[in-house]
Short mmCIF file of C-alpha atoms in Angstrom, two decimals:
data_model
loop_
_atom_site.label_atom_id
_atom_site.label_comp_id
_atom_site.label_asym_id
_atom_site.label_seq_id
_atom_site.Cartn_x
_atom_site.Cartn_y
_atom_site.Cartn_z
CA MET A 1 68.96 12.09 99.11
CA ALA A 2 68.81 15.12 96.83
CA ARG A 3 71.92 16.14 94.95
CA LEU A 4 73.78 18.89 96.79
CA PHE A 5 75.08 20.64 93.69
CA GLY A 6 72.51 22.51 91.61
CA THR A 7 72.82 23.97 88.14
CA ASP A 8 75.43 26.47 89.30
CA GLY A 9 77.22 25.27 92.45
CA VAL A 10 75.83 24.78 95.94
CA ARG A 11 73.32 27.44 96.99
CA GLY A 12 71.04 28.19 99.90
CA VAL A 13 70.27 30.64 102.66
CA ALA A 14 73.65 31.45 104.19
CA GLY A 15 73.93 30.40 107.82
CA ARG A 16 70.99 27.99 107.54
CA ASP A 17 71.33 25.88 104.39
CA LEU A 18 74.85 26.97 103.47
CA THR A 19 76.73 26.96 106.77
CA ALA A 20 80.36 27.72 107.51
CA GLU A 21 80.83 24.06 108.34
CA LEU A 22 79.44 22.92 104.97
CA ALA A 23 81.54 25.51 103.09
CA MET A 24 84.66 24.25 104.83
CA GLU A 25 83.82 20.59 104.15
CA LEU A 26 83.11 21.35 100.49
CA SER A 27 86.44 23.12 100.15
CA VAL A 28 88.33 20.21 101.73
CA ALA A 29 86.63 17.77 99.35
CA ALA A 30 87.25 20.03 96.36
CA ALA A 31 90.91 20.33 97.33
CA HIS A 32 91.22 16.54 97.31
CA VAL A 33 89.47 16.21 93.94
CA LEU A 34 90.79 19.27 92.07
CA GLY A 35 94.09 19.89 93.86
CA ASP A 36 95.79 16.60 93.10
CA THR A 37 98.75 18.14 91.25
CA GLY A 38 101.47 15.65 92.11
CA PRO A 39 104.63 16.85 93.86
CA LYS A 40 103.93 20.61 93.67
CA ARG A 41 101.69 22.35 96.17
CA PRO A 42 98.28 23.17 94.63
CA VAL A 43 97.10 26.76 94.37
CA ALA A 44 93.53 28.13 94.58
CA VAL A 45 92.04 31.56 93.95
CA VAL A 46 88.99 32.64 95.96
CA GLY A 47 86.64 35.51 95.12
CA ARG A 48 83.25 36.64 96.30
CA ASP A 49 80.44 39.08 95.72
CA PRO A 50 79.72 41.75 98.40
CA ARG A 51 77.14 39.80 100.45
CA ALA A 52 77.72 40.06 104.18
CA SER A 53 77.64 36.27 104.44
CA GLY A 54 80.47 36.09 101.94
CA GLU A 55 82.79 37.30 104.67
CA PHE A 56 82.34 34.26 106.92
CA LEU A 57 81.98 31.87 104.01
CA GLU A 58 85.23 33.13 102.52
CA ALA A 59 86.97 32.53 105.85
CA ALA A 60 85.57 28.98 105.95
CA VAL A 61 86.54 28.18 102.38
CA VAL A 62 90.06 29.57 102.83
CA ALA A 63 90.46 27.59 106.05
CA GLY A 64 89.31 24.37 104.35
CA LEU A 65 91.68 24.83 101.42
CA ALA A 66 94.71 25.88 103.46
CA SER A 67 94.21 23.09 106.00
CA SER A 68 94.25 20.69 103.03
CA GLY A 69 97.65 21.91 101.92
CA VAL A 70 96.46 24.33 99.24
CA ASP A 71 98.02 27.79 98.85
CA VAL A 72 95.26 30.39 98.60
CA LEU A 73 95.18 33.72 96.75
CA ARG A 74 92.34 35.78 98.21
CA LEU A 75 90.98 37.99 95.39
CA GLY A 76 88.30 39.86 97.38
CA VAL A 77 85.13 41.17 95.73
CA LEU A 78 85.18 40.42 92.00
CA PRO A 79 82.73 39.17 89.34
CA THR A 80 82.47 35.46 88.71
CA PRO A 81 84.00 35.81 85.21
CA ALA A 82 86.97 37.67 86.72
CA VAL A 83 87.60 34.77 89.09
CA ALA A 84 87.29 32.34 86.17
CA TYR A 85 89.77 34.36 84.13
CA LEU A 86 92.24 34.71 86.99
CA THR A 87 92.06 30.99 87.74
CA GLY A 88 93.63 30.46 84.33
CA ALA A 89 95.79 33.57 84.16
CA LEU A 90 97.45 32.87 87.51
CA GLY A 91 97.94 29.17 86.81
CA ALA A 92 95.74 28.12 89.72
CA ASP A 93 94.63 24.52 90.10
CA LEU A 94 91.11 25.53 91.13
CA GLY A 95 88.98 28.59 91.69
CA VAL A 96 86.19 29.28 94.16
CA MET A 97 83.50 31.93 93.79
CA LEU A 98 81.10 32.78 96.62
CA THR A 99 77.89 34.14 95.13
CA ALA A 100 74.19 33.54 94.68
CA SER A 101 74.13 35.61 91.46
CA HIS A 102 70.80 37.47 91.08
CA ASN A 103 69.29 36.04 94.29
CA PRO A 104 68.55 38.29 97.30
CA ALA A 105 71.20 39.05 99.95
CA PRO A 106 70.32 36.28 102.47
CA ASP A 107 71.23 33.63 99.87
CA ASN A 108 74.75 32.64 98.94
CA GLY A 109 76.54 29.91 97.09
CA VAL A 110 79.86 28.13 96.54
CA LYS A 111 80.92 27.66 92.94
CA PHE A 112 84.08 25.70 92.03
CA LEU A 113 86.13 26.12 88.89
CA ALA A 114 88.67 23.70 87.43
CA ARG A 115 92.08 24.59 85.98
CA GLY A 116 91.76 27.18 83.27
CA GLY A 117 88.65 28.65 84.91
CA LEU A 118 86.29 26.02 83.50
CA LYS A 119 82.97 24.98 85.06
CA LEU A 120 82.96 21.52 86.54
CA ALA A 121 81.37 18.55 84.82
CA ASP A 122 78.54 16.83 86.70
CA LYS A 123 80.73 13.81 87.46
CA VAL A 124 83.38 16.02 89.09
CA GLU A 125 80.76 17.70 91.27
CA ASP A 126 79.43 14.26 92.19
CA GLU A 127 82.93 13.18 93.21
CA ILE A 128 83.30 16.25 95.44
CA GLU A 129 79.97 15.51 97.03
CA ARG A 130 80.89 11.86 97.52
CA ARG A 131 84.04 12.78 99.39
CA LEU A 132 82.36 15.10 101.87
CA GLY A 133 83.27 14.11 105.42
CA GLU A 134 85.73 11.40 104.44
CA GLN A 135 88.72 10.59 106.63
CA TRP A 136 91.96 12.17 105.46
CA ASN A 137 95.53 12.78 106.55
CA ARG A 138 95.85 16.40 107.62
CA PRO A 139 99.08 18.17 106.76
CA VAL A 140 101.00 19.89 109.52
CA GLY A 141 103.93 22.32 109.74
CA SER A 142 105.25 23.27 106.34
CA GLY A 143 102.62 21.06 104.73
CA VAL A 144 99.72 23.45 105.38
CA GLY A 145 98.74 25.93 102.72
CA ARG A 146 99.68 29.61 102.92
CA VAL A 147 97.20 32.46 102.38
CA ARG A 148 97.86 35.86 100.89
CA ASP A 149 95.73 38.69 99.63
CA ALA A 150 95.79 39.33 95.87
CA TYR A 151 93.29 42.20 95.57
CA GLY A 152 95.43 43.97 92.96
CA GLU A 153 94.70 41.20 90.47
CA ALA A 154 91.43 42.97 89.63
CA ASP A 155 93.49 45.21 87.33
CA ARG A 156 94.78 42.17 85.45
CA TYR A 157 91.16 41.23 84.66
CA ILE A 158 90.26 44.79 83.59
CA SER A 159 93.29 44.93 81.32
CA HIS A 160 92.35 41.61 79.80
CA VAL A 161 88.80 42.58 78.84
CA LEU A 162 90.01 45.89 77.42
CA THR A 163 92.58 44.19 75.19
CA THR A 164 89.76 42.29 73.47
CA LEU A 165 88.13 45.47 72.14
CA PRO A 166 88.62 46.44 68.46
CA GLY A 167 88.45 50.17 69.21
CA ARG A 168 87.72 52.80 71.82
CA LEU A 169 84.36 53.95 73.10
CA ASP A 170 85.06 57.70 73.01
CA GLY A 171 81.93 59.80 72.82
CA LEU A 172 79.49 57.27 74.24
CA ASP A 173 77.46 58.48 77.22
CA ILE A 174 76.24 55.51 79.25
CA VAL A 175 74.62 54.60 82.55
CA VAL A 176 75.75 51.38 84.22
CA ASP A 177 73.80 49.56 86.96
CA CYS A 178 76.05 47.32 89.04
CA ALA A 179 73.27 45.80 91.20
CA HIS A 180 75.25 46.79 94.34
CA GLY A 181 77.18 43.68 93.35
CA ALA A 182 80.54 42.28 92.40
CA ALA A 183 81.09 44.61 89.41
CA HIS A 184 80.66 47.86 91.35
CA MET A 185 84.36 48.76 91.04
CA VAL A 186 85.67 46.96 87.95
CA ALA A 187 82.83 47.76 85.54
CA PRO A 188 82.83 51.59 85.84
CA GLU A 189 86.65 51.56 85.82
CA ALA A 190 86.85 49.44 82.66
CA LEU A 191 84.20 51.49 80.84
CA VAL A 192 85.92 54.76 81.68
CA ARG A 193 89.30 53.42 80.61
CA ALA A 194 87.71 52.38 77.31
CA GLY A 195 86.73 55.99 76.70
CA ALA A 196 83.04 56.15 77.67
CA ARG A 197 81.40 58.79 79.84
CA VAL A 198 79.89 56.82 82.69
CA GLU A 199 77.30 57.37 85.40
CA ALA A 200 77.18 54.40 87.78
CA ILE A 201 74.12 53.48 89.83
CA GLY A 202 73.72 50.49 92.15
CA ALA A 203 77.42 50.85 92.91
CA ARG A 204 77.38 51.25 96.70
CA PRO A 205 77.16 47.75 98.18
CA ASP A 206 76.70 47.48 101.94
CA GLY A 207 76.57 43.68 102.11
CA LEU A 208 72.77 43.61 102.38
CA ASN A 209 71.53 45.54 99.33
CA ILE A 210 72.81 43.35 96.49
CA ASN A 211 70.16 43.06 93.72
CA ALA A 212 67.70 45.03 95.88
CA GLY A 213 65.83 47.14 93.31
CA TYR A 214 68.86 47.37 91.05
CA GLY A 215 70.57 45.22 88.44
CA SER A 216 69.48 43.08 85.52
CA THR A 217 66.35 41.83 87.30
CA HIS A 218 65.17 45.35 88.22
CA LEU A 219 65.61 47.66 85.21
CA ASP A 220 63.15 50.45 86.22
CA ARG A 221 65.75 52.77 87.75
CA LEU A 222 68.17 52.27 84.88
CA GLN A 223 65.47 53.13 82.36
CA GLN A 224 64.56 56.28 84.27
CA VAL A 225 68.17 57.49 84.62
CA VAL A 226 69.01 56.81 80.95
CA VAL A 227 66.04 58.81 79.72
CA SER A 228 66.41 61.68 82.23
CA ARG A 229 70.12 61.99 81.54
CA GLY A 230 69.70 61.72 77.78
CA ALA A 231 72.31 58.98 77.73
CA ASP A 232 73.05 56.86 74.69
CA LEU A 233 72.16 53.66 76.50
CA GLY A 234 72.25 51.80 79.81
CA LEU A 235 73.80 48.54 80.99
CA ALA A 236 72.75 46.32 83.87
CA TYR A 237 74.62 43.45 85.50
CA ASP A 238 73.42 40.92 88.04
CA GLY A 239 74.98 40.37 91.43
CA ASP A 240 78.01 38.45 90.23
CA ALA A 241 78.13 40.17 86.81
CA ASP A 242 78.10 37.05 84.65
CA ARG A 243 75.13 38.42 82.76
CA CYS A 244 74.24 41.74 81.15
CA LEU A 245 71.08 43.36 79.86
CA ALA A 246 70.73 46.79 78.28
CA VAL A 247 68.26 49.60 77.62
CA ASP A 248 68.37 51.90 74.63
CA HIS A 249 68.20 55.71 74.70
CA THR A 250 64.39 55.61 74.85
CA GLY A 251 64.44 53.29 77.89
CA ALA A 252 63.35 50.21 75.91
CA ILE A 253 64.82 46.95 77.21
CA VAL A 254 67.35 45.11 75.05
CA ASP A 255 67.45 41.50 76.33
CA GLY A 256 70.02 38.76 75.93
CA ASP A 257 68.54 37.51 72.65
CA GLN A 258 68.79 40.98 71.12
CA ILE A 259 72.33 41.46 72.44
CA MET A 260 73.34 38.14 70.90
CA ALA A 261 71.69 39.13 67.65
CA VAL A 262 73.67 42.40 67.50
CA LEU A 263 76.95 40.66 68.31
CA ALA A 264 76.28 37.76 65.96
CA ALA A 265 75.44 40.06 63.06
CA ALA A 266 78.58 42.16 63.63
CA MET A 267 80.84 39.12 63.97
CA HIS A 268 79.28 37.50 60.93
CA ALA A 269 79.84 40.60 58.82
CA GLU A 270 83.50 40.69 59.88
CA GLY A 271 84.04 36.95 59.32
CA ARG A 272 84.64 36.31 63.03
CA LEU A 273 81.58 34.17 63.81
CA ALA A 274 82.85 30.59 63.96
CA LYS A 275 81.04 28.32 61.47
CA ASP A 276 78.47 31.13 60.97
CA THR A 277 76.65 29.74 64.00
CA VAL A 278 75.38 30.99 67.34
CA VAL A 279 74.29 28.69 70.21
CA ALA A 280 71.11 29.52 72.12
CA THR A 281 68.67 27.67 74.38
CA VAL A 282 65.19 26.42 73.65
CA MET A 283 63.85 29.47 75.53
CA SER A 284 65.35 32.00 73.13
CA ASN A 285 62.68 34.00 71.35
CA LEU A 286 61.55 32.78 67.95
CA GLY A 287 62.18 36.28 66.68
CA PHE A 288 65.88 35.75 67.35
CA LYS A 289 65.93 32.54 65.35
CA LEU A 290 64.04 34.10 62.45
CA ALA A 291 66.41 37.10 62.42
CA MET A 292 69.48 34.85 62.40
CA ARG A 293 68.02 32.79 59.56
CA ASP A 294 67.45 35.93 57.52
CA ALA A 295 71.05 37.03 58.21
CA GLY A 296 72.44 33.69 57.04
CA ILE A 297 73.42 32.61 60.56
CA ASN A 298 72.71 29.13 61.91
CA VAL A 299 71.19 28.69 65.39
CA ILE A 300 71.84 25.58 67.46
CA GLU A 301 69.61 25.02 70.48
CA THR A 302 70.48 23.48 73.84
CA ALA A 303 68.64 22.83 77.09
CA VAL A 304 68.12 25.81 79.37
CA GLY A 305 71.28 26.76 81.28
CA ASP A 306 74.49 28.52 80.24
CA ARG A 307 76.52 25.42 81.15
CA TYR A 308 74.76 23.50 78.36
CA VAL A 309 75.39 26.33 75.93
CA LEU A 310 79.08 26.30 76.88
CA GLU A 311 79.37 22.55 76.56
CA ARG A 312 77.97 22.67 72.99
CA MET A 313 80.21 25.57 72.04
CA LYS A 314 83.34 23.83 73.25
CA SER A 315 82.48 20.46 71.75
CA GLU A 316 81.74 21.81 68.28
CA GLY A 317 84.03 24.85 68.04
CA PHE A 318 81.53 27.72 68.19
CA ASN A 319 82.51 31.09 69.70
CA LEU A 320 79.24 32.87 70.50
CA GLY A 321 76.27 31.67 72.51
CA GLY A 322 74.02 32.57 75.37
CA GLU A 323 70.59 32.99 76.93
CA GLN A 324 67.73 35.44 76.86
CA SER A 325 68.55 36.28 80.50
CA GLY A 326 71.79 37.96 79.43
CA HIS A 327 74.31 35.14 79.92
CA VAL A 328 76.40 35.68 76.78
CA ILE A 329 79.52 33.55 76.22
CA MET A 330 82.28 34.90 73.95
CA LEU A 331 84.53 31.89 73.89
CA ASP A 332 87.38 33.67 72.07
CA HIS A 333 87.90 35.79 75.20
CA ALA A 334 86.33 34.03 78.19
CA THR A 335 85.53 30.58 79.61
CA THR A 336 82.13 31.60 80.95
CA GLY A 337 79.41 34.24 80.59
CA ASP A 338 80.90 37.65 81.31
CA GLY A 339 78.61 40.68 81.68
CA LEU A 340 81.40 43.24 81.47
CA LEU A 341 82.99 41.65 78.41
CA THR A 342 79.59 41.40 76.73
CA SER A 343 78.73 45.03 77.42
CA LEU A 344 82.10 46.27 76.17
CA HIS A 345 81.70 44.45 72.87
CA LEU A 346 78.11 45.61 72.51
CA LEU A 347 79.31 49.19 73.02
CA ALA A 348 82.10 48.61 70.50
CA VAL A 349 79.48 47.70 67.87
CA VAL A 350 77.55 50.87 68.70
CA ALA A 351 80.66 53.05 68.57
CA GLY A 352 82.04 51.43 65.43
CA SER A 353 78.78 51.52 63.47
CA GLY A 354 77.71 55.05 64.34
CA ARG A 355 74.20 53.66 64.90
CA THR A 356 72.11 53.76 68.04
CA LEU A 357 71.53 50.62 70.10
CA ARG A 358 67.85 50.91 69.20
CA GLU A 359 68.70 50.74 65.49
CA LEU A 360 71.09 47.83 65.95
CA ALA A 361 68.67 45.87 68.11
CA SER A 362 66.00 46.17 65.41
CA VAL A 363 67.86 43.38 63.56
CA MET A 364 65.36 41.16 65.39
CA THR A 365 61.72 41.63 66.30
CA PRO A 366 60.87 39.77 69.50
CA LEU A 367 57.59 37.87 69.20
CA PRO A 368 55.11 38.11 72.09
CA GLN A 369 56.01 35.36 74.54
CA ILE A 370 53.82 34.01 77.34
CA LEU A 371 55.20 31.73 80.04
CA ILE A 372 52.85 30.02 82.51
CA ASN A 373 54.21 27.91 85.36
CA VAL A 374 51.57 25.26 86.15
CA LYS A 375 52.29 24.16 89.72
CA ASP A 376 51.38 21.09 91.75
CA VAL A 377 51.21 18.73 88.77
CA ASP A 378 53.07 15.55 87.90
CA ARG A 379 55.98 16.75 85.80
CA GLY A 380 56.46 13.16 84.58
CA LYS A 381 53.23 13.45 82.61
CA ALA A 382 54.41 16.25 80.33
CA SER A 383 54.14 13.95 77.30
CA VAL A 384 50.74 12.33 77.93
CA PRO A 385 48.78 11.80 74.69
CA GLU A 386 46.08 14.38 75.51
CA LEU A 387 48.68 17.12 75.99
CA THR A 388 50.72 16.02 72.99
CA ALA A 389 47.62 16.26 70.77
CA ALA A 390 46.78 19.71 72.13
CA VAL A 391 50.30 20.94 71.45
CA ALA A 392 50.19 19.64 67.87
CA GLN A 393 46.88 21.46 67.30
CA ALA A 394 48.29 24.67 68.77
CA GLU A 395 51.43 24.46 66.59
CA ALA A 396 49.30 24.01 63.49
CA GLU A 397 47.25 27.04 64.52
CA LEU A 398 50.33 29.20 65.06
CA GLY A 399 52.21 28.12 61.93
CA GLU A 400 55.70 29.52 61.31
CA ALA A 401 54.84 32.71 63.17
CA GLY A 402 54.76 30.99 66.56
CA ARG A 403 55.78 27.99 68.62
CA VAL A 404 54.95 26.00 71.75
CA LEU A 405 57.31 24.62 74.37
CA ILE A 406 56.15 22.37 77.19
CA ARG A 407 58.97 21.89 79.71
CA PRO A 408 58.80 20.04 83.04
CA SER A 409 60.70 21.71 85.89
CA GLY A 410 63.89 19.96 86.89
CA THR A 411 63.35 20.54 90.59
CA GLU A 412 59.67 21.20 91.37
CA PRO A 413 56.25 19.57 90.72
CA MET A 414 55.65 22.03 87.92
CA ILE A 415 55.31 22.12 84.16
CA ARG A 416 56.15 25.27 82.20
CA VAL A 417 54.03 26.27 79.24
CA MET A 418 55.64 28.72 76.83
CA VAL A 419 53.86 30.07 73.77
CA GLU A 420 55.05 32.57 71.16
CA ALA A 421 52.74 34.07 68.57
CA SER A 422 52.42 36.99 66.21
CA SER A 423 50.18 38.82 68.69
CA GLN A 424 49.98 39.04 72.46
CA ASP A 425 46.31 38.07 72.45
CA GLN A 426 46.92 34.91 70.46
CA ALA A 427 49.91 33.91 72.63
CA SER A 428 47.84 34.41 75.80
CA SER A 429 44.84 32.52 74.43
CA VAL A 430 46.88 29.49 73.35
CA ALA A 431 48.95 29.46 76.55
CA ASP A 432 45.88 29.63 78.78
CA ARG A 433 44.27 26.79 76.84
CA LEU A 434 47.35 24.55 77.12
CA ALA A 435 47.88 25.40 80.79
CA GLU A 436 44.33 24.25 81.57
CA ILE A 437 44.99 20.95 79.78
CA VAL A 438 48.18 20.51 81.79
CA ARG A 439 46.21 21.04 85.03
CA THR A 440 43.69 18.34 84.17
CA ALA A 441 45.84 15.83 82.21
CA CYS A 442 48.91 16.00 84.45
CA ALA A 443 47.26 16.07 87.88
#
């Protein structure tokens, strides 16, 4: 039987894969695993993004928790990092976020957080899954949990992210794309309170339009509005606002690698970058790594996934890390990737330096990168001798100005071929050649 928990909670099409019954059962099991607090009654916070299905899933989750004897604070629509922060700030024993991040509206997910707003370890998720449907003694009378709305706690989160800023953002003219998602209220409010002039787009969720043509996976509109308005820059979040991408005043995209490079360089110059190191994944652009090397900053690589970045940061005491997709973790201020926090600190560098985002982002030059997903192959054959020899030949051909990454999919019969090179033509040529070898050698 396949594992129920994926890389970021339990996801699926709401009402078909992720039913109200499953959401309730998951919450009961999570209450038994995470809510064992001894004599005191456990407390949970529950937040969601604006998806229509979040309404019935929230009701199911709250019912499961309260019927298990857990007091519930219902936060309403808030970003995932806000729920993570409030789990810790309110002293809750667990947090629950209902979201499918950048996925389309029909999808949804249940994500659990431990005390302090921390992501769960695999073994804890496995224990929750193991206890699904088990027999248990149901509390009655005064033993059942109580439920109350705590929508005003959004301001506590806004105040928190603003207190992390070194200065105000007065004079900056920005456009922010909220993906019709969880940040549609808190992000514009925080940016305005920080001093910026703000035009918000993708800020009218109707439950069905989340990520539809807006947000960090659809930057076209943001680019157009920034250029037509003559704004200084634009920011884009995904549906649950745990990631952020940007565009400069010309409409050019500034991705997660470039954002990390700007933040790392600024923190390094101010002596705030722990151990002069930033944590990235194997998918980060080689241009990022070369730029960090030239700036005297170490780069440590992890497997793909912000949870692996976070694990490495926590275990070795680093305070900045992230992914090309815009998941940036600033561990001095947050326990997870936080799009709003990231964007505020990026803006603070712009405001404090007096330079444009385009100038700041030029600290790194992204190398052309080609990614080919070779489907319907045996992912277990990703290290066969024929392919290993071809990769070695390609690496010798590319030299220090390029690299090759062959990565089997964790969930599908697919092998990913990624090639970076000094030119687009060379990257495409090498990637096509390796993809063809994968098709024949890994069939």
